[in-house]
């Protein structure tokens, strides 16, 4: 579903932040994206959510070379992608409700359905009491949950989350990870960038590991362990 | 739970928002509205003047177009100065001949008193006009202005006196018309400048809004919004701002026009005898705010659609 070939990215005239990235993501797969701070996780995410074009190489998504798309086709492709930004990027003057409703409004869903779905989801992420609150009046963890709700409200084909559980206590973090698992079982392809080794170990998913601008795909550690156990 | 439902309900009613972007509550809107208000004010005044001018020209040319004036000069090339009796004589005869003409609607012979009144401003009131030879004047209203009729009149009057002059007012009328059309052109140019200024102001205002809300616009893009979806918000914003400004501007202009009409009726009757507007023109003037708003919306859309091409 997603194919990167010899992809490189640089900002302006700076050095290549990502170089010669090569990988494929199968539909319905679940990957963690790891790497130390500054390794380029957010940059790779930007390529994935079509927020930037690569400086070299080929990216193909949903079976189409993204270089051949016009603006409207790009927009349609973005509608299939849900993103949780590292810095949330909520719209300040819109309430929690309107922020989460935004992707649905962009898709032209009718207001009645929007209302039902958004309220239900906000309830589910524990923000039922804050439906009309502005993001600026909410805690980091609450904002993060709005950002997650906004990313999943359209049931996207591809879900990208950049440090989605960073500000959350373990309980809610786990609950949201379970939400991601559930979406994944329903067919959503998921990439989650994270530092959280604890979480990585807890869930049994392969890793896209960034180091020095290069990317390496690593099978889940527990899976490797099991494999080794099977050998003996 | 109950409380929340109620709160949500009130919230909906109050917050039912059109703008995903905060373009309506960041600064700069007041200035744009004021500018568009001023532009509308000028446009309404200019257009009203233009309408009044054309109505005036229309009426004048209509009332004069079928009129000719026959002048029997006091001096005659062959006989020198004619006596008052001679002139009266010729004038009366000419009047009779004219009345018999089929193309003539009515004939009005000016009395010597009327002619004296006409020349008075040029010769001064003190002058004793009794012995001054004055020309005879006949105002003829034709059924329609037709070269043949005028030629016929000219020929039928020739035997009376070789020096009879026929004034068809044409040169005066054409002067008047070219004067008013020059004014119309000037007003049209002013109108174009007003329109261009409005477009430039809206484009500038929208552009600054776009850069203030760059981040939000980018988020909308990343969620898959089409450029038209984003442009629509700016369009509606520009429309509402322009409508607000231009309605106020148009009302102010209407007040000024009303006062002008009042004053001109009081003191300047002779100067502005025909300063009034037809209903069609009134309706047209009332549509100006709407047109200003539509113009602003189009300008906003074009600007945003163009600038968005530089974004992700
Ligand atoms: N907009 C930008 N302009 C210029 N350089 C940038 C930009 N964004 C990131 N970089 C650079 O690219 C490199 C990778 O940054 P990136 O944000 O992708 O790292 P990261 O893995 O997400 O880090 P973190 O874990 O801290 O979020 C860094 O050296 C950073 O300085
Ligand atoms: Mg990052």
XYZ file of C-alpha atoms and ligand atoms in Angstrom:
576
model
C 0.000 0.000 0.000
C 2.897 2.298 0.705
C 6.189 2.093 -1.076
C 9.318 4.185 -0.524
C 12.206 3.797 -2.967
C 15.516 5.601 -2.473
C 13.718 8.450 -0.793
C 15.779 11.373 0.446
C 14.674 14.541 2.232
C 16.470 17.714 3.078
C 15.205 21.001 4.461
C 16.343 23.877 2.278
C 20.028 23.647 1.642
C 20.671 21.668 4.843
C 22.037 18.131 4.971
C 19.859 15.156 4.086
C 17.748 14.375 7.122
C 16.561 11.180 5.512
C 18.635 9.387 2.938
C 17.970 6.414 0.751
C 14.865 5.305 2.640
C 13.499 2.064 1.344
C 10.478 0.180 2.700
C 6.980 -1.053 2.021
C 3.942 -1.060 4.273
C 1.360 -3.746 3.619
C -2.337 -2.870 4.014
C -3.433 -3.559 7.565
C 0.079 -3.564 8.973
C 1.082 -1.960 12.272
C 4.530 -0.430 12.724
C 6.308 1.488 15.395
C 8.660 4.180 14.158
C 11.633 4.548 16.459
C 14.844 6.504 16.628
C 16.397 8.926 18.995
C 15.414 12.573 19.096
C 16.365 14.307 15.875
C 16.620 11.025 13.989
C 13.938 12.152 11.568
C 10.755 10.433 12.774
C 8.630 13.531 12.329
C 10.252 14.172 8.964
C 9.338 10.693 7.745
C 5.818 11.243 9.023
C 5.654 14.454 6.994
C 6.409 12.492 3.863
C 3.780 9.924 4.792
C 0.995 12.440 5.383
C 1.928 14.306 2.187
C 2.958 17.405 4.086
C 6.211 17.468 2.170
C 7.502 16.115 -1.075
C 10.725 14.125 -1.022
C 13.810 15.791 -2.467
C 14.586 12.568 -4.264
C 13.265 9.070 -4.718
C 9.822 7.672 -5.326
C 6.861 7.442 -3.005
C 3.836 5.483 -3.994
C 0.706 5.441 -1.852
C -2.572 3.618 -2.362
C -1.159 2.418 -5.652
C -0.317 5.859 -7.044
C 2.938 7.683 -7.520
C 2.438 10.835 -5.490
C 4.446 12.887 -7.955
C 1.804 12.346 -10.597
C -1.049 13.711 -8.490
C -2.622 17.126 -8.951
C -3.762 19.240 -6.009
C -7.259 17.822 -5.804
C -6.062 14.233 -6.066
C -3.581 15.020 -3.286
C -6.449 16.348 -1.162
C -8.494 13.207 -1.775
C -5.534 11.042 -0.792
C -5.011 13.067 2.390
C -8.638 12.432 3.294
C -7.728 8.763 3.640
C -4.966 9.557 6.127
C -5.452 10.405 9.792
C -2.623 12.204 11.552
C -1.840 12.827 15.200
C 0.766 15.580 15.101
C 3.526 15.664 17.678
C 2.471 19.221 18.560
C -1.255 18.376 18.122
C -1.947 21.329 15.839
C -5.456 21.881 17.072
C -7.266 24.972 15.871
C -7.291 27.404 18.788
C -10.570 29.150 18.285
C -12.551 25.969 17.686
C -14.061 23.931 20.498
C -13.054 20.301 21.071
C -16.189 19.324 19.191
C -15.469 21.489 16.160
C -11.829 20.410 16.036
C -12.811 16.758 15.912
C -15.638 17.478 13.480
C -13.307 19.236 11.051
C -12.206 16.226 8.962
C -15.834 15.166 8.616
C -16.910 18.623 7.514
C -14.118 18.676 4.986
C -15.468 15.394 3.644
C -18.932 16.933 3.458
C -20.637 14.645 5.985
C -24.002 15.975 7.166
C -24.171 17.781 10.506
C -26.494 15.271 12.154
C -24.101 12.363 11.629
C -21.181 14.549 12.600
C -22.814 15.411 15.881
C -23.583 11.829 16.822
C -20.154 10.497 15.879
C -18.085 13.274 17.364
C -19.917 13.336 20.666
C -19.658 9.583 20.963
C -15.929 9.579 20.263
C -15.200 12.471 22.634
C -17.169 10.626 25.279
C -15.113 7.559 24.600
C -11.749 9.314 24.960
C -12.980 10.729 28.267
C -13.720 14.270 27.124
C -17.502 14.092 27.305
C -17.510 16.988 29.766
C -15.320 19.165 27.603
C -17.143 19.047 24.306
C -17.459 22.825 24.022
C -14.146 23.692 25.650
C -11.431 25.492 23.720
C -8.092 23.663 23.408
C -6.264 26.459 25.215
C -8.284 25.777 28.367
C -7.313 22.112 28.399
C -4.329 20.150 29.694
C -1.680 18.663 27.409
C -3.138 15.190 27.833
C -6.636 16.402 27.033
C -5.418 18.190 23.938
C -3.621 15.064 22.852
C -6.829 13.094 23.121
C -8.637 15.666 20.972
C -5.847 15.343 18.432
C -6.214 11.562 18.446
C -9.984 11.762 18.175
C -9.607 14.098 15.211
C -7.220 11.667 13.524
C -9.445 8.603 13.884
C -12.907 10.151 13.435
C -12.950 9.442 9.685
C -11.784 5.815 10.144
C -8.784 6.494 7.902
C -7.073 3.877 5.771
C -3.719 5.034 7.114
C -3.229 6.339 10.630
C -0.041 8.177 11.514
C 0.655 9.128 15.112
C 3.695 11.072 16.235
C 4.333 10.384 19.935
C 0.607 9.974 20.582
C 0.904 8.826 24.163
C 3.676 11.116 25.315
C 1.531 13.282 27.574
C -0.876 10.629 28.755
C -0.871 8.661 31.964
C -0.440 4.953 31.562
C -4.095 4.149 31.898
C -5.321 6.385 29.138
C -2.233 5.674 27.043
C -3.061 1.993 27.123
C -6.672 2.647 26.347
C -5.712 4.661 23.256
C -3.224 2.012 22.170
C -6.109 -0.426 22.359
C -8.128 1.926 20.173
C -5.317 1.846 17.625
C -5.197 -1.958 17.843
C -8.941 -2.088 17.243
C -8.716 0.192 14.227
C -5.851 -1.942 12.953
C -7.983 -5.073 13.221
C -10.627 -3.298 11.149
C -8.047 -2.809 8.433
C -6.379 0.524 9.165
C -2.678 0.624 8.424
C -0.894 2.198 11.366
C 2.465 3.851 11.966
C 3.216 5.171 15.443
C 6.361 7.132 16.198
C 7.449 6.683 19.759
C 10.282 6.713 22.256
C 8.369 4.546 24.631
C 10.261 1.226 24.734
C 7.859 -0.061 27.356
C 4.980 0.313 24.935
C 6.946 -1.152 22.076
C 7.664 -4.244 24.118
C 4.083 -4.530 25.251
C 2.704 -4.678 21.741
C 3.846 -7.149 19.227
C 4.631 -5.055 16.150
C 7.561 -4.621 13.771
C 9.688 -1.511 14.016
C 10.864 1.029 11.492
C 14.097 2.103 13.123
C 15.700 5.393 12.028
C 19.368 5.951 12.651
C 21.614 8.491 10.980
C 19.069 9.174 8.285
C 18.823 5.489 7.350
C 15.874 3.243 7.968
C 15.926 -0.357 9.022
C 12.888 -2.608 9.395
C 13.074 -4.772 12.514
C 10.814 -7.650 13.399
C 9.207 -7.496 16.830
C 11.585 -8.493 19.573
C 9.119 -10.793 21.272
C 8.463 -12.419 17.945
C 12.182 -13.007 17.512
C 12.311 -14.418 21.021
C 9.475 -16.772 20.257
C 11.156 -17.765 17.039
C 14.350 -18.554 18.903
C 12.350 -20.518 21.473
C 10.761 -22.487 18.656
C 14.164 -23.357 17.263
C 15.274 -24.875 20.482
C -25.116 14.388 32.178
C -28.305 16.393 31.918
C -26.379 19.563 32.486
C -23.915 18.717 29.777
C -26.663 18.063 27.253
C -28.194 21.417 27.976
C -24.850 23.137 27.816
C -24.102 21.437 24.534
C -27.425 22.575 23.163
C -26.867 26.180 24.125
C -23.333 25.874 22.846
C -24.533 24.686 19.494
C -27.006 27.469 19.084
C -24.436 30.059 19.995
C -21.411 28.576 18.395
C -22.837 27.287 15.157
C -19.899 28.492 13.227
C -19.203 28.825 9.573
C -15.526 29.595 9.785
C -13.072 26.796 10.516
C -10.428 29.469 10.300
C -10.460 32.330 12.762
C -10.561 34.888 9.981
C -13.600 36.712 11.328
C -12.136 37.490 14.727
C -8.588 38.520 13.966
C -7.910 42.204 13.456
C -8.033 44.052 10.160
C -11.699 43.465 9.373
C -12.769 46.887 10.605
C -10.379 48.680 8.300
C -11.520 46.694 5.293
C -15.171 47.338 6.093
C -14.470 51.053 6.492
C -12.605 51.227 3.212
C -15.317 49.385 1.323
C -17.874 51.638 3.000
C -16.084 54.731 1.710
C -15.754 53.242 -1.744
C -19.453 52.431 -1.838
C -20.259 55.918 -0.631
C -18.312 57.397 -3.542
C -19.698 54.896 -6.010
C -23.294 55.654 -5.066
C -22.698 59.401 -5.338
C -20.926 59.045 -8.676
C -23.570 56.767 -10.086
C -26.418 58.928 -8.821
C -24.791 61.949 -10.463
C -24.395 60.011 -13.658
C -28.026 58.916 -13.633
C -29.225 62.421 -12.870
C -27.076 63.826 -15.662
C -28.349 61.439 -18.247
C -31.912 61.998 -17.152
C -31.362 65.731 -17.392
C -29.766 65.528 -20.817
C -32.523 63.234 -21.949
C -35.235 65.627 -20.854
C -33.577 68.679 -22.345
C -32.876 67.094 -25.652
C -36.395 65.705 -25.703
C -38.031 69.071 -25.030
C -35.818 70.846 -27.524
C -35.491 68.313 -30.234
C -38.767 69.108 -31.945
C -38.408 72.827 -31.575
C -36.960 75.291 -33.993
C -36.713 79.022 -33.674
C -37.283 81.320 -36.634
C -35.546 84.653 -36.453
C -36.457 87.601 -38.613
C -33.356 89.812 -38.260
C -33.781 93.558 -37.758
C -31.130 94.199 -40.370
C -31.714 93.194 -43.872
C -28.910 92.887 -46.368
C -30.732 94.739 -49.106
C -32.852 97.279 -47.212
C -30.605 98.117 -44.269
C -32.374 98.383 -40.914
C -36.011 97.397 -41.004
C -38.632 99.313 -39.110
C -40.462 97.730 -36.234
C -43.629 97.671 -38.286
C -41.902 95.863 -41.145
C -40.550 93.260 -38.814
C -43.960 92.719 -37.196
C -45.444 92.474 -40.606
C -43.014 89.853 -41.826
C -43.272 87.963 -38.554
C -47.052 87.771 -38.730
C -46.926 86.628 -42.338
C -44.331 84.038 -41.510
C -46.519 82.824 -38.641
C -49.405 82.326 -41.034
C -47.280 80.441 -43.525
C -45.913 78.229 -40.778
C -49.374 77.422 -39.380
C -50.368 76.078 -42.765
C -47.421 73.695 -42.892
C -48.447 70.068 -42.301
C -45.286 69.198 -40.404
C -45.847 71.892 -37.803
C -47.522 71.158 -34.506
C -47.778 74.687 -33.122
C -46.505 78.173 -33.760
C -45.816 80.755 -31.104
C -44.933 84.273 -32.133
C -42.958 86.108 -29.471
C -44.346 89.546 -28.739
C -42.037 92.534 -28.731
C -42.248 92.555 -24.923
C -40.999 88.954 -24.792
C -38.170 89.700 -27.165
C -37.211 92.747 -25.084
C -37.066 90.502 -22.030
C -34.743 88.129 -23.881
C -32.253 90.769 -24.978
C -32.404 92.762 -21.746
C -29.645 90.800 -19.992
C -27.264 91.639 -22.814
C -28.168 95.252 -23.379
C -28.912 96.352 -19.843
C -32.194 97.413 -18.265
C -31.516 101.126 -18.466
C -31.446 101.260 -22.222
C -34.607 102.472 -23.817
C -35.480 99.693 -26.179
C -38.416 101.408 -27.790
C -36.413 102.666 -30.728
C -34.003 99.819 -30.991
C -34.874 97.525 -33.838
C -35.405 94.033 -32.448
C -35.675 90.842 -34.436
C -38.890 88.919 -34.655
C -38.874 85.519 -33.077
C -41.170 82.570 -33.716
C -40.952 79.340 -31.785
C -42.171 76.443 -33.885
C -42.879 73.001 -32.515
C -42.642 70.344 -35.195
C -44.564 67.088 -35.210
C -41.198 65.425 -35.641
C -37.758 66.609 -36.467
C -37.396 66.002 -40.157
C -34.954 67.590 -42.605
C -37.619 67.803 -45.316
C -40.009 69.726 -43.139
C -37.271 72.149 -42.162
C -36.213 72.616 -45.782
C -39.860 73.131 -46.730
C -40.187 75.807 -44.054
C -36.984 77.463 -45.231
C -38.233 77.586 -48.816
C -41.699 78.793 -47.904
C -40.240 81.689 -45.881
C -37.683 82.785 -48.474
C -40.051 85.046 -50.410
C -40.775 87.074 -47.251
C -37.199 87.973 -46.524
C -33.894 86.590 -47.685
C -32.270 86.901 -44.316
C -34.649 84.782 -42.227
C -32.674 82.428 -40.036
C -33.797 79.035 -38.814
C -32.182 77.792 -35.623
C -32.723 74.082 -35.045
C -30.819 74.123 -31.708
C -28.763 71.272 -33.071
C -25.372 72.709 -32.323
C -26.439 73.716 -28.841
C -27.917 70.270 -28.219
C -24.892 68.462 -29.500
C -22.712 70.628 -27.259
C -24.889 69.728 -24.334
C -24.812 66.047 -25.175
C -21.071 65.916 -25.679
C -20.632 67.781 -22.404
C -22.797 65.337 -20.506
C -21.176 62.338 -22.155
C -17.762 63.692 -21.186
C -19.039 63.905 -17.617
C -20.417 60.387 -17.916
C -17.046 59.151 -19.086
C -15.338 60.858 -16.164
C -17.817 59.251 -13.783
C -17.282 55.895 -15.422
C -13.536 56.280 -14.917
C -14.078 57.231 -11.293
C -16.274 54.157 -10.931
C -13.562 51.962 -12.399
C -10.992 53.386 -10.013
C -13.373 52.739 -7.118
C -13.890 49.154 -8.283
C -10.177 48.559 -8.741
C -9.409 50.044 -5.329
C -11.976 47.759 -3.738
C -10.514 44.705 -5.451
C -6.972 45.622 -4.430
C -8.034 46.340 -0.847
C -9.897 43.054 -0.552
C -7.012 41.129 -2.101
C -4.583 42.764 0.343
C -6.852 42.151 3.318
C -7.411 38.543 2.367
C -3.727 38.019 1.785
C -2.824 39.280 5.236
C -5.536 37.071 6.753
C -4.117 34.158 4.847
C -0.655 34.735 6.265
C -1.988 35.267 9.801
C -3.856 31.972 9.585
C -1.235 30.143 7.591
C -0.928 27.338 10.154
C -4.655 26.678 10.295
C -4.937 26.713 6.542
C -2.124 24.178 6.390
C -3.921 21.923 8.854
C -7.050 22.036 6.729
C -4.955 21.108 3.722
C -3.355 18.222 5.565
C -6.774 16.916 6.490
C -7.616 16.818 2.819
C -9.473 20.085 2.293
C -9.717 21.215 -1.311
C -8.532 24.728 -2.109
C -12.145 25.606 -2.860
C -13.167 24.574 0.669
C -10.651 27.002 2.124
C -11.345 29.719 -0.419
C -15.051 29.526 0.391
C -14.384 30.653 3.952
C -12.505 33.708 2.730
C -15.220 34.350 0.185
C -17.973 34.364 2.766
C -15.830 36.460 5.083
C -15.134 39.055 2.379
C -18.786 39.041 1.333
C -20.047 39.738 4.842
C -17.416 42.373 5.615
C -18.053 44.126 2.298
C -21.812 43.953 2.735
C -21.549 45.492 6.190
C -19.270 48.295 4.993
C -21.139 48.992 1.801
C -24.602 49.073 3.348
C -23.383 51.733 5.761
C -21.621 53.565 2.916
C -24.699 53.442 0.705
C -26.931 54.734 3.475
C -24.582 57.649 4.104
C -24.551 58.438 0.392
C -28.338 58.256 0.284
C -28.491 60.747 3.146
C -26.152 63.092 1.292
C -28.196 62.775 -1.909
C -31.384 63.444 -0.011
C -29.919 66.577 1.545
C -28.609 67.749 -1.813
C -32.016 67.298 -3.378
C -33.604 69.188 -0.519
C -31.163 72.072 -0.810
C -31.366 72.243 -4.565
C -35.132 72.417 -4.365
C -34.842 75.300 -1.955
C -32.255 77.584 -3.422
C -30.811 76.319 -6.624
C -33.951 75.563 -8.541
C -32.672 77.081 -11.714
C -29.272 75.491 -11.451
C -30.418 71.944 -10.802
C -33.906 71.926 -12.166
C -34.055 68.225 -12.917
C -32.105 66.588 -10.143
C -34.300 63.616 -9.495
C -33.936 59.877 -10.036
C -36.249 57.345 -11.560
C -37.342 54.260 -9.629
C -35.190 51.994 -11.794
C -32.186 54.084 -10.964
C -33.063 53.991 -7.270
C -33.261 50.191 -7.364
C -29.945 50.103 -9.160
C -28.349 52.276 -6.492
C -29.743 50.031 -3.782
C -28.081 47.074 -5.500
C -24.644 48.666 -5.217
C -23.914 47.261 -1.735
C -24.827 43.798 -2.977
C -22.623 44.243 -6.017
C -19.778 45.490 -3.819
C -20.149 42.389 -1.647
C -20.161 40.089 -4.663
C -17.150 41.878 -6.109
C -15.336 41.462 -2.785
C -16.214 37.767 -2.643
C -14.895 37.200 -6.158
C -11.717 39.138 -5.410
C -11.197 37.103 -2.235
C -11.737 33.819 -4.008
C -9.358 34.628 -6.860
C -6.668 35.826 -4.455
C -6.916 32.832 -2.150
C -7.075 30.272 -4.952
C -3.957 31.796 -6.443
C -2.015 32.038 -3.174
C -2.937 28.534 -2.047
C -0.993 27.150 -4.993
C 2.154 28.066 -3.066
C 1.100 25.947 -0.091
C 1.319 22.221 0.591
N 11.080 22.355 9.400
C 12.393 22.037 9.497
N 13.314 22.829 8.930
C 14.608 22.521 9.003
N 15.105 21.463 9.625
C 14.253 20.626 10.229
C 12.838 20.877 10.192
N 12.220 19.884 10.859
C 13.171 19.064 11.276
N 14.394 19.496 10.902
C 15.663 18.814 11.184
O 15.535 17.492 10.738
C 16.114 16.606 11.676
C 15.119 15.550 12.075
O 14.076 16.192 12.790
P 12.729 15.453 13.187
O 11.818 16.446 13.787
O 12.253 14.706 12.018
O 13.259 14.451 14.300
P 12.443 13.512 15.294
O 12.975 12.160 15.121
O 10.994 13.696 15.056
O 12.815 14.087 16.701
P 11.953 14.081 18.056
O 11.996 12.688 18.587
O 12.678 15.022 18.957
O 10.610 14.538 17.725
C 16.615 17.445 12.830
O 18.015 17.603 12.696
C 15.932 18.773 12.659
O 16.799 19.811 13.021
Mg 9.424 14.371 16.131
